[in-house]
Tab-separated table of C-alpha atoms in Angstrom:
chain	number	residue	atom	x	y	z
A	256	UNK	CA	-32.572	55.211	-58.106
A	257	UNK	CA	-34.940	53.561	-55.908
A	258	UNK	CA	-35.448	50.608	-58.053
A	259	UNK	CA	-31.521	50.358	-58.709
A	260	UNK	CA	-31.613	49.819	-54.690
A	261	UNK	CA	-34.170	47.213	-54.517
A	262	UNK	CA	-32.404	45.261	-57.402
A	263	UNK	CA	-29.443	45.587	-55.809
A	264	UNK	CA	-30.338	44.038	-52.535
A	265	UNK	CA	-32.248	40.968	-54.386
A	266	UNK	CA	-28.946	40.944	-56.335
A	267	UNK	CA	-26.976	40.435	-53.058
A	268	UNK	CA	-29.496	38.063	-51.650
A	269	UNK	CA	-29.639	35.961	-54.985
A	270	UNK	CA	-25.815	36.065	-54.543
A	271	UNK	CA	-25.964	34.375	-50.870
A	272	UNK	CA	-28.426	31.573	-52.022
A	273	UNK	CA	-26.301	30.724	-54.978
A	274	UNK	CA	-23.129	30.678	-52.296
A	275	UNK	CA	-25.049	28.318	-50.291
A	276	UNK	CA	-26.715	25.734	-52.799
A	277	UNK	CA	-22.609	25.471	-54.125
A	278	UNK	CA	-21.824	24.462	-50.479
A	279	UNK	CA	-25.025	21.978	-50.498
A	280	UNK	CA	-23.720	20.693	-53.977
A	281	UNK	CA	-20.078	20.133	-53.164
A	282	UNK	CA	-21.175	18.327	-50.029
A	283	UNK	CA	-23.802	16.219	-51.961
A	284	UNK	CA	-20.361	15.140	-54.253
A	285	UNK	CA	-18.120	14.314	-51.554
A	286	UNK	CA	-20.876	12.106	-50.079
A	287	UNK	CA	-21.176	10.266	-53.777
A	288	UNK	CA	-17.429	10.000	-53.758
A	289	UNK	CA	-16.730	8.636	-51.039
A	290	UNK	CA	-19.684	6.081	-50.962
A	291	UNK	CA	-18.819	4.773	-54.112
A	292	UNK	CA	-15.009	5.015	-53.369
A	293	UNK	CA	-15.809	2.956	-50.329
A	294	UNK	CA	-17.764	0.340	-51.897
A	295	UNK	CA	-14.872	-0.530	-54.622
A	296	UNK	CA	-12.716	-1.049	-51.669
A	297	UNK	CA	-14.432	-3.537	-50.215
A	298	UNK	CA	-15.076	-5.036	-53.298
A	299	UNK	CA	-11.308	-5.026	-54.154
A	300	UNK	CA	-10.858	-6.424	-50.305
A	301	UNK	CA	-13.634	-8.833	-50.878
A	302	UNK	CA	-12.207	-9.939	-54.269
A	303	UNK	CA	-8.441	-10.223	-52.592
A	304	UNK	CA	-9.220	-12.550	-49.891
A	305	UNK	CA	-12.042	-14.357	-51.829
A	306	UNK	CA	-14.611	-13.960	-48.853
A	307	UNK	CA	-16.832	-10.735	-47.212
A	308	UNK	CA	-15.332	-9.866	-43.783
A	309	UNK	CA	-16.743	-12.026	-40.791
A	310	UNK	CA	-20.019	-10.088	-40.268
A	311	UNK	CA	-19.545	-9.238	-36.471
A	312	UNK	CA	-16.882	-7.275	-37.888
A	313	UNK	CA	-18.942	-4.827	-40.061
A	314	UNK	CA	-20.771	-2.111	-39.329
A	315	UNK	CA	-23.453	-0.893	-42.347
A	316	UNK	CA	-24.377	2.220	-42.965
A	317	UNK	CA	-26.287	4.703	-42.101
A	318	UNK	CA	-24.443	5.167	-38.519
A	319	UNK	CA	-23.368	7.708	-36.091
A	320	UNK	CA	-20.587	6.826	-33.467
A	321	UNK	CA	-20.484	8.335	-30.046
A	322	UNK	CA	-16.578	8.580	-28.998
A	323	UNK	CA	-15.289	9.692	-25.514
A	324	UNK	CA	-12.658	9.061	-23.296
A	325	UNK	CA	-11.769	5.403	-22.017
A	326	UNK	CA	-12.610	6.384	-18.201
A	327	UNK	CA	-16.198	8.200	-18.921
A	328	UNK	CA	-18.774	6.558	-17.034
A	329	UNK	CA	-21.558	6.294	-19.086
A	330	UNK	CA	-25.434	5.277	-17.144
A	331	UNK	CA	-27.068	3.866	-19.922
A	332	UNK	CA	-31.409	2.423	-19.706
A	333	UNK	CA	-33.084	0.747	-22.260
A	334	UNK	CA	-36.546	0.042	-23.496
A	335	UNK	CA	-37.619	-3.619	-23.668
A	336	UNK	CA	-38.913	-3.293	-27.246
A	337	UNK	CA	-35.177	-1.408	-27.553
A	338	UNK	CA	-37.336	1.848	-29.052
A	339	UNK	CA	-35.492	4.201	-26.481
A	340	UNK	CA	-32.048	4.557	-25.092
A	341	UNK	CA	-31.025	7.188	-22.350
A	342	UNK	CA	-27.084	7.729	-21.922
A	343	UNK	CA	-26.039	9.791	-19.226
A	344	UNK	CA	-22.007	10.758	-19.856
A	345	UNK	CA	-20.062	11.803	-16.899
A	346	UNK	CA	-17.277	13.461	-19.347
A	347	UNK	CA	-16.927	15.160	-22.628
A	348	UNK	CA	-17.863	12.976	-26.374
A	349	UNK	CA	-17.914	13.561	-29.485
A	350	UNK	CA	-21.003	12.594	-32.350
A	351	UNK	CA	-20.543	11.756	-35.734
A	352	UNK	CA	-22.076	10.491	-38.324
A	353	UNK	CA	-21.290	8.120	-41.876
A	354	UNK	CA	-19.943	10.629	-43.836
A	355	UNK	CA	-17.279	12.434	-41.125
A	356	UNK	CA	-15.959	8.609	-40.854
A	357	UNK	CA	-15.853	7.855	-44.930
A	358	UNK	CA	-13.928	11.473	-45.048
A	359	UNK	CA	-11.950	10.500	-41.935
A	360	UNK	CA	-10.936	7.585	-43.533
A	361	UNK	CA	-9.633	9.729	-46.142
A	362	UNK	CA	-12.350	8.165	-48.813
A	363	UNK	CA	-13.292	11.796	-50.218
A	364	UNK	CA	-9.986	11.735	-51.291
A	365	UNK	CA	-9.067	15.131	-49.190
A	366	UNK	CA	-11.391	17.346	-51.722
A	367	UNK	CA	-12.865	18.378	-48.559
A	368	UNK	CA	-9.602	20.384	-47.711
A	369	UNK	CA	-8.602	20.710	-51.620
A	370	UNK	CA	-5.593	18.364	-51.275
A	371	UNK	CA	-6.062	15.521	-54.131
A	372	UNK	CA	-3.384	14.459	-56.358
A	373	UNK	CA	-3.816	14.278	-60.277
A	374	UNK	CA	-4.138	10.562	-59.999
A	375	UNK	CA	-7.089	11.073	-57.372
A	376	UNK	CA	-8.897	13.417	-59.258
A	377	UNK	CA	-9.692	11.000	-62.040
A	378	UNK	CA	-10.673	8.491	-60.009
A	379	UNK	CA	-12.947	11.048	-57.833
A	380	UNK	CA	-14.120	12.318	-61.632
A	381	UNK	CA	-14.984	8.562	-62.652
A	382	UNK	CA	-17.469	8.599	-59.799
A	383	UNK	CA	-19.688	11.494	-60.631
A	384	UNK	CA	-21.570	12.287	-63.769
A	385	UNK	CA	-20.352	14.293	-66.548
A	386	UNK	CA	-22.477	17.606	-65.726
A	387	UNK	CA	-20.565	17.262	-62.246
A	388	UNK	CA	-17.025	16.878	-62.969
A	389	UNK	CA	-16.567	20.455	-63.679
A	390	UNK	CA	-17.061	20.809	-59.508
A	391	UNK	CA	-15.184	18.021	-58.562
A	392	UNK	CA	-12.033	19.505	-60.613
A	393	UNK	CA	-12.764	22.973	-58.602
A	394	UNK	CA	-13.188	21.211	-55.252
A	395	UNK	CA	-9.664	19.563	-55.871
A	396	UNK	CA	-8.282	23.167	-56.413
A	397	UNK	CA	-9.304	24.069	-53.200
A	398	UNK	CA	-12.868	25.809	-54.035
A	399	UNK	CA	-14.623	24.721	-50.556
A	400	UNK	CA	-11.776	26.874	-48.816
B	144	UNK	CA	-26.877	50.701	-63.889
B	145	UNK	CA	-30.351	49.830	-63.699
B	146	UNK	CA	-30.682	47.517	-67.199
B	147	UNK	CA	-27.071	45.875	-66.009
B	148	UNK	CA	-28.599	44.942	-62.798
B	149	UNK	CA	-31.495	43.374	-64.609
B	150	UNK	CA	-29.302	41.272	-66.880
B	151	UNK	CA	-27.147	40.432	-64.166
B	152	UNK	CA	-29.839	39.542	-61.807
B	153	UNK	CA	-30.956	37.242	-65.013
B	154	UNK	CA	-27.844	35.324	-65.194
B	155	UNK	CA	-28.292	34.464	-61.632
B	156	UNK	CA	-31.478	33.290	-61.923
B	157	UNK	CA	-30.377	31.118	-64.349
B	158	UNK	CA	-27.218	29.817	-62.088
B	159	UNK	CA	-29.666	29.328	-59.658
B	160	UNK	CA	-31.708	27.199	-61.371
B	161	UNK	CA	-29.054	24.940	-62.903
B	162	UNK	CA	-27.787	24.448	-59.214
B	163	UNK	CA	-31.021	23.398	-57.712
B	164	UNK	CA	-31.515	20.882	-61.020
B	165	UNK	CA	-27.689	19.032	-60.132
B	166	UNK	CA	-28.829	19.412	-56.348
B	167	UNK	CA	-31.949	17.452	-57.045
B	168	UNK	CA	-30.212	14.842	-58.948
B	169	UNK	CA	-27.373	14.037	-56.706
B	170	UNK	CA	-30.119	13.401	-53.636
B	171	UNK	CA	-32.041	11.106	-55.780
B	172	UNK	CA	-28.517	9.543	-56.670
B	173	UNK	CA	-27.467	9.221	-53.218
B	174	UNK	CA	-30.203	8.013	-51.819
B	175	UNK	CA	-30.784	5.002	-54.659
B	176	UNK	CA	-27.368	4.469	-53.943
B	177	UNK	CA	-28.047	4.046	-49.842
B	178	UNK	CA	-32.107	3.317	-49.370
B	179	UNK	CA	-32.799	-0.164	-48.248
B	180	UNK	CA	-36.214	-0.952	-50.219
B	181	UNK	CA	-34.722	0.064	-53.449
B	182	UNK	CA	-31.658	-2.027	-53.054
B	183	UNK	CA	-33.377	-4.577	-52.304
B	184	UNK	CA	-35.559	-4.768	-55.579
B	185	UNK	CA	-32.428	-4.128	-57.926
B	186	UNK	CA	-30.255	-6.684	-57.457
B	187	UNK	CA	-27.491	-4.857	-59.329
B	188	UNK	CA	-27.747	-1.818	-56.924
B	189	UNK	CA	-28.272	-4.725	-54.075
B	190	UNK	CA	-24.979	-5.617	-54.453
B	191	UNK	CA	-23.440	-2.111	-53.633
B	192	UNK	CA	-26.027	-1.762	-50.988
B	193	UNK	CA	-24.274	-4.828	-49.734
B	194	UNK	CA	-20.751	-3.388	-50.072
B	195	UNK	CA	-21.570	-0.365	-48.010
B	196	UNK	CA	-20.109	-1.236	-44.765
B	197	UNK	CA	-17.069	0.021	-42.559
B	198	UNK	CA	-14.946	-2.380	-40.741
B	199	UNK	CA	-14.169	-2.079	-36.711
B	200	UNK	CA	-11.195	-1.200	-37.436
B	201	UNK	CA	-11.553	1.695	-39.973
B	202	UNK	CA	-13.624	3.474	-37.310
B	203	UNK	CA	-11.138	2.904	-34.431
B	204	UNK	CA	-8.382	4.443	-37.302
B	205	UNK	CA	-10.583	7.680	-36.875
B	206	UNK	CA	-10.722	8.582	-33.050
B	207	UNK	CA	-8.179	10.089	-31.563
B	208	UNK	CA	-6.599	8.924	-28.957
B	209	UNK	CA	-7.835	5.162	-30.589
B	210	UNK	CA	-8.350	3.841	-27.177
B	211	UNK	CA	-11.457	5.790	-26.788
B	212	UNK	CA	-14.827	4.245	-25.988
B	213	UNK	CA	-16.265	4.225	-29.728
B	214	UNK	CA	-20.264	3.548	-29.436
B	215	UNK	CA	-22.097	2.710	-32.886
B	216	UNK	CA	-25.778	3.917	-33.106
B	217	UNK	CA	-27.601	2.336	-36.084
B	218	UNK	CA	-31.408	3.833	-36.058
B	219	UNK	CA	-34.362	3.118	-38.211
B	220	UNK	CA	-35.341	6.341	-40.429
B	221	UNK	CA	-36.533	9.624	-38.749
B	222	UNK	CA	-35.312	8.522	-34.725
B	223	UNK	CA	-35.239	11.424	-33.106
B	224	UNK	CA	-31.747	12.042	-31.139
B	225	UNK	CA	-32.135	14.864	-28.717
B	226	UNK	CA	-29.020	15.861	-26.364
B	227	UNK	CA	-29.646	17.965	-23.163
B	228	UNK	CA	-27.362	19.714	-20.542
B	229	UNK	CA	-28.745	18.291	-17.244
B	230	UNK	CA	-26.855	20.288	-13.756
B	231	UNK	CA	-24.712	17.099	-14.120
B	232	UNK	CA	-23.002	15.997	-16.955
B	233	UNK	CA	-24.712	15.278	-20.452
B	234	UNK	CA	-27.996	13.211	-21.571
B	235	UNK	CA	-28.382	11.619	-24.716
B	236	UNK	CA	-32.198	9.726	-25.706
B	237	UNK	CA	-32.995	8.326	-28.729
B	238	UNK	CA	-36.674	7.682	-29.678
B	239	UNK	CA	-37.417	5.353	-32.237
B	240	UNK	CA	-40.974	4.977	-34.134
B	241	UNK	CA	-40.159	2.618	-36.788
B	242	UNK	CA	-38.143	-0.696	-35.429
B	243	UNK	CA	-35.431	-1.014	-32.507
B	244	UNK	CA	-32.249	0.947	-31.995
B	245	UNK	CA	-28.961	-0.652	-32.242
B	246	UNK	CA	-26.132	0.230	-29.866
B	247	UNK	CA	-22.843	-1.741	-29.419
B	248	UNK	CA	-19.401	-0.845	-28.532
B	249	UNK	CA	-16.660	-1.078	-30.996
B	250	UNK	CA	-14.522	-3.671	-29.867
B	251	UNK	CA	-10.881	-1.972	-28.937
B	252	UNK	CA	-8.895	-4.545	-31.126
C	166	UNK	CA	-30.659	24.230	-20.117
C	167	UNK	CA	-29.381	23.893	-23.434
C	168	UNK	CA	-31.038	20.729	-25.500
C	169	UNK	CA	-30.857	20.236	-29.256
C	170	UNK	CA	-33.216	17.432	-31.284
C	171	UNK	CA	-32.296	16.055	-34.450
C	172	UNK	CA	-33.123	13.408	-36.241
C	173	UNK	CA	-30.876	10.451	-37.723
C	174	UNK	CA	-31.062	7.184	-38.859
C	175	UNK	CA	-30.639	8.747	-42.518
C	176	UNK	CA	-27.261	7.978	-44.379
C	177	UNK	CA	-25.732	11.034	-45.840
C	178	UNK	CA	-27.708	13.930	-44.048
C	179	UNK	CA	-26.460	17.333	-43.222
C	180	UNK	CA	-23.388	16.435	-41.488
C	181	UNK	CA	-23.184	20.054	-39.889
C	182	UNK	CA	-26.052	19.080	-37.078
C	183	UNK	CA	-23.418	17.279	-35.009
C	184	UNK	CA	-20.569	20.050	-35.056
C	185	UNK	CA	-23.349	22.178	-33.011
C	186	UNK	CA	-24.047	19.494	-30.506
C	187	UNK	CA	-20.198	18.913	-30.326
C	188	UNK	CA	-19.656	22.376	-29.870
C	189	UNK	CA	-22.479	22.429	-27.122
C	190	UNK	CA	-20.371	19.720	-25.750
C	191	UNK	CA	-16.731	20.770	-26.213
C	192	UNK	CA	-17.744	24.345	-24.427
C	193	UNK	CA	-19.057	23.055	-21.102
C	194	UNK	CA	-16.720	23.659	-17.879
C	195	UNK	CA	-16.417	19.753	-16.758
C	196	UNK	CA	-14.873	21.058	-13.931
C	197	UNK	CA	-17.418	23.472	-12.877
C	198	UNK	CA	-20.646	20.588	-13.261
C	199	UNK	CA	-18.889	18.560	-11.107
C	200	UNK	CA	-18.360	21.201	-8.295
C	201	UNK	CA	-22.159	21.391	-8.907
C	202	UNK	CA	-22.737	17.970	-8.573
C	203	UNK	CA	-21.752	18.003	-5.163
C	204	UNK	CA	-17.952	17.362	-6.504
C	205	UNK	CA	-18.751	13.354	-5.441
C	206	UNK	CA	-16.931	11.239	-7.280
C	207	UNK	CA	-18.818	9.790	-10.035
C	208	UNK	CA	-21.352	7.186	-8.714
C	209	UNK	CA	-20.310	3.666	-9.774
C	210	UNK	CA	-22.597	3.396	-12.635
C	211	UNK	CA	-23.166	0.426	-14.474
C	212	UNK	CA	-20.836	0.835	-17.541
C	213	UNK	CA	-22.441	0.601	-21.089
């Protein structure tokens, strides 16, 4: 009985590691997709008016924006050798990073919230190996929820 | 009960396994597909490199109300960002070891 | 004092790292640090 116990708590802990590693994996896809589903669009943009954007227009990844209201105040120093910033915000903001824009931008093709249409699930398939389709299709039905 | 929680606890070591295999691989993928010194000696892998931007106005299409202040950070690897709660309002630093930080303001139109 | 340090400058990391500082953020009583800070109007800072 005792060792029924023991195997049943390393049963329930195996259980929680396996829940989490999905979570890291279905993350890890949605990144994929929507890197690659961003760089066909600009290469479809790119291709359609025959020239890359002006480059003061761009912004590369990796990136985080900061985002707060119009009237914050924010103090900001700098380094010389621009190593170190200080910002001191007099109001609420908000941090992101790469990804939460791609996704925000709807690039992840909503698999994040399980809303993809048939049409979008190919295309989000097309982007990921064949051993990792299988989670794509269950992300599109709704399997991060 | 005890020989089914053997098998079962079998099955999920082999679960496990397979998980941390396609977790492995989709790193490595992600980060060939983003990491500046291997883009840069593949020209084939270059030219996505290349194509991973986001325009102005793709990031102002994500904050809402859109006329917010939108500020762009672009670090070199492993800057450390660290956010503290000062009596008055917030700080933000950012400490860079490898190269300078890049901050601009995304232009409202 | 609350303070959190992470690191960026990595595409594609654990995206989760922000929600907590945003939720650090998002629970603070504006109102209430400024009544600490004197309740003077924001000093005329230089603006970014």
């Amino acid at each position: 009985a005792q060792e029924c116990r023991e195997l049943e708590t390393e049963r329930l802990r195996r259980l929680e590691r396996i829940k989490q590693k999905q979570a890291q994996l279905q993350e890890l896809i949605l990144q994929q997709i929507a890197f690659k589903n961003l760089v066909q669009r600009n290469r479809q943009l790119e291709e359609k008016n025959n020239r890359p954007p002006p480059p003061n227009t761009i912004i590369h990844l990796p990136f985080i924006i900061v985002n707060t209201s119009k009237n914050t105040i924010i103090d900001c120093s700098i380094s010389n050798d621009k190593f170190e910033y200080l910002f001191n915000f007099d109001n609420l903001f908000e941090i992101h990073d790469d990804v939460e824009v791609l996704k925000r931008m709807g690039l992840a093709f909503g698999l994040e919230s399980g809303r993809c249409t048939q049409e979008q699930l190919k295309i989000a398939r097309s982007f990921v190996p064949k051993a990792l389709q299988p989670y794509v299709t269950e992300m599109a039905q709704g399997a991060i929820n | 009960r005890f020989q089914e929680l053997q098998r079962e606890l079998a099955e999920l070591t082999d679960t496990e396994e397979k998980l941390d295999e396609l977790i492995n691989k989709s790193s490595l993928q992600l980060r060939l597909l983003t990491e500046d010194t291997h883009n840069k000696k593949y020209p084939s892998s270059l030219i996505v490199f290349k194509l991973g931007y986001v325009r102005c106005q793709d990031l102002r299409d994500t904050v809402d109300p859109p006329d917010q202040i939108v500020m762009v950070i672009r670090a070199p690897p492993e800057t450390q960002m660290q956010v503290t709660e000062p009596t008055e309002g917030y700080q933000i630093s950012l400490k860079s070891s490898r190269g300078p930080i890049d901050v601009f303001l995304c232009p409202e139109d | 004092r609350s303070r959190i340090l992470i690191s960026i400058g990595e595409s594609f990391g654990s995206s989760d790292k922000f929600q907590k500082i945003n939720q650090m953020v998002s629970s603070t009583d504006w109102s209430l640090k400024r009544s600490l800070d004197g309740g003077s109007a924001p000093k005329p800072l230089k603006r970014l």
